[in-house]
Amino acid sequence: MLNAKMELIAEKIVKRFVHFLVLKNISFKVSSGSAIAITGPNGSGKTTLVKILCNLMAPTRGQVVYQNNSQKINREDIFQYIGLVGPYLQLYQELSAQENIDFFARMRNLKNYSARVKQLMELFNLSGREHDAVKTYSSGMQQRLKYVCALIHEPEVLFVDEPRSNLDQAGIEAVYSILQEQKKDKILVISTNDQEDLTLADQIIRVGVA
Amino acid sequence: MNPEYVVMIVNLVIWTGIFLYLWRTDKAVKKLKQEIEELHLTEKLD
Amino acid sequence: MKQIWLIFLKDIQQEFKTRYAINAIMLFAIVTLSAVSFSIGAYTATTRVLAALFWIILFFSSMSGLSHIFIREEETQTADTLKLVARPSSIYLGKFFFNLILLILLEVILIPLFIAIMNFKVVSFQIFLLTMFIGNFGLAGGGTMVAAIISKASTKGALFTVLSFPILLPVLISGISATRKAAESVKLMDAQNELQALLAYGVIIIVASILLFDFVWNE
Amino acid sequence: MSKLWKIILYIGLSLIIIGAFVWAPLEPKILKEYTRIFYFHVPVAWICVLFFLIAAYYSFQFLRTKDLLYDAYAKISNELGILFAILATVTGSIWAKVTWGSFWNWDPRETSIFILLLIYGAYFSLRSAVEQEDRRARLAAVYSLLAFVTVPFFVFVVPRIYFSLHPDPVINTQGKIHLELRQRVVFFSSLIFHTVLYLWLFQMRKTQVKLQMILRLYKENKMLEE
């Protein structure tokens, strides 16, 4: 996947919950080497939009297209290209960190991932806790572990929903270094309320405001 | 009671119900059609 | 293929650590079995009644445990995480094999207990075990699919039995009939119709579920 | 539906009532006066099976196209299906009471209609348990189709295990007793006219939900343009 030029295109996304229109005609386009931020007040549909972009939810109208060197990627293959970190995405609480990582890495058909995991675990300051069950982790540690799980396969498109939630200063710095790295030659999508996070982005999508 | 009447009464009750249902649906459809005509959406009616 | 195996392993691992489904299903089976046994007392029921009782216990115990596997994913909010890494058909099959193992474990406990407590005389173990074996595929196949459906609905527990009963009724009917024959006759050919029906049901429900699972799982 | 057809339908239905009560002879051995119920009960039972098939068809169409209109069609055919299943059960059990002596006997056909009622009931409890529209539509469609694939088993398995009380030979032309010509004329025309009547009802409900859908889309578009 070297030098691959990925494109993520949203075409007129509309989402309706029962009688309430959450998203109204959202369109944008991002390609490798840039970052986009989704922002808006609470309950404005940021998370809904992220879920739609990741194919976790279908839009009421409109569509999301992933392109690799202007070749459309099939819906069932998209999961190989994306990574997502968000508060609504939980890890398996009963299993240990190592078991979680192994499960996700092997599900993605990765081999020889231990070096990368070791590096990520060090970066997020989780080394030494690999064999404890995730439920014994604090919320901040769980958040960091989610980053590890989402980054093992070096995703072409990384979605981050509320990057700062539950993190301390060191955690935020680690996340920022990752995000800077991601945006260099891949796609980064951040959904945030924080003004500071917006400086990372090349494009800003505001949802829920007239 | 004569079984013929039982049969007849049961049938009549059912049919009255069905015709009432038909009539109500018909009324609702007419109302909707009128509403749509007022909005000039008739070209979408195929 | 690899994904099916991984999901299956992960569920076994999780189950091994919590033992939620296995406890629920075993306790339910034992409680109903003893309730039935108490209420019948010393009276020896006919094979027809016993066969029906056996399947009712089996059916309702499995109803208490088969849905757990999908409900857990929804309730711990791991469904989306899983959705991001797996193909739908492998999720269905992984969960199906887990439920199959769960049912086999249940039967390993339930069958000897039932035979001992209810004084159920099986003449042809060949028919009996074959019925159980083939019936499991239908039960697990249909049960897993309905579990996936209800895990997306708001009232989960009660809905599972309501929705699975009509779907699994063919298994129940043929299973009861075949079990009765196992207690009455020695020849395998006597239960041929029932076994064929069970087999065909299992194949069809699993194929249909694989085809339809996509629509349940993908939003 | 044009005026002419409506008139034909009304005249036909009146003729069938007259035919059933006056013209067609009674079956003397088992049914006696209750022969008459047969001309009305059988079409109703047939209609509820027909609506079940229609619902399965629209569910399939919905999954293929993801068009919510098809989901609405599937829903109304299931609504009408459950209505007629209840009617068939009620008329059938009145009939069963007078001919076989009890309201319910678990005869294969009673079992089948009972299973249909269970499926319809489960379908609607599933719908009421899901709030989100597209999700509800998908789950309901999947459940419909899942129920649909099990139907052949009921047709195959149930009659082998439960024996029938239904007057099969009366309906079955290969059976012992043939329907007399007049009975047959009334029965088949009743079947046809009832089917037309109920399909007309269905058609009208379809128009209703379609118009509702158009209105809603219009309002939604207006909101989007703002």
mmCIF file of C-alpha atoms in Angstrom, chain A residues 14-18 21 23-25 58 61, chain D residues 68 131-134 216-217 220-221 223-224:
data_model
loop_
_atom_site.group_PDB
_atom_site.id
_atom_site.type_symbol
_atom_site.label_atom_id
_atom_site.label_comp_id
_atom_site.label_asym_id
_atom_site.label_seq_id
_atom_site.Cartn_x
_atom_site.Cartn_y
_atom_site.Cartn_z
ATOM 1 C CA VAL A 14 -28.687 12.866 5.052
ATOM 2 C CA LYS A 15 -29.620 11.008 8.211
ATOM 3 C CA ARG A 16 -33.042 10.958 9.783
ATOM 4 C CA PHE A 17 -33.907 9.475 13.151
ATOM 5 C CA VAL A 18 -37.637 8.777 13.132
ATOM 6 C CA LEU A 21 -33.232 15.232 10.616
ATOM 7 C CA LEU A 23 -27.597 15.517 9.150
ATOM 8 C CA LYS A 24 -28.606 17.666 6.240
ATOM 9 C CA ASN A 25 -26.754 17.266 2.961
ATOM 10 C CA ALA A 58 -26.221 3.610 6.660
ATOM 11 C CA ARG A 61 -29.737 9.328 1.679
ATOM 12 C CA LEU D 68 -38.936 2.032 2.663
ATOM 13 C CA GLU D 131 -37.752 2.409 17.055
ATOM 14 C CA GLN D 132 -35.348 3.353 14.312
ATOM 15 C CA GLU D 133 -37.134 3.195 10.994
ATOM 16 C CA ASP D 134 -34.573 1.660 8.669
ATOM 17 C CA ARG D 216 -43.204 12.998 3.832
ATOM 18 C CA LEU D 217 -40.474 13.064 1.207
ATOM 19 C CA GLU D 220 -38.153 16.399 4.044
ATOM 20 C CA ASN D 221 -36.888 17.952 0.815
ATOM 21 C CA MET D 223 -36.441 21.039 5.159
ATOM 22 C CA LEU D 224 -33.223 20.158 3.349
#
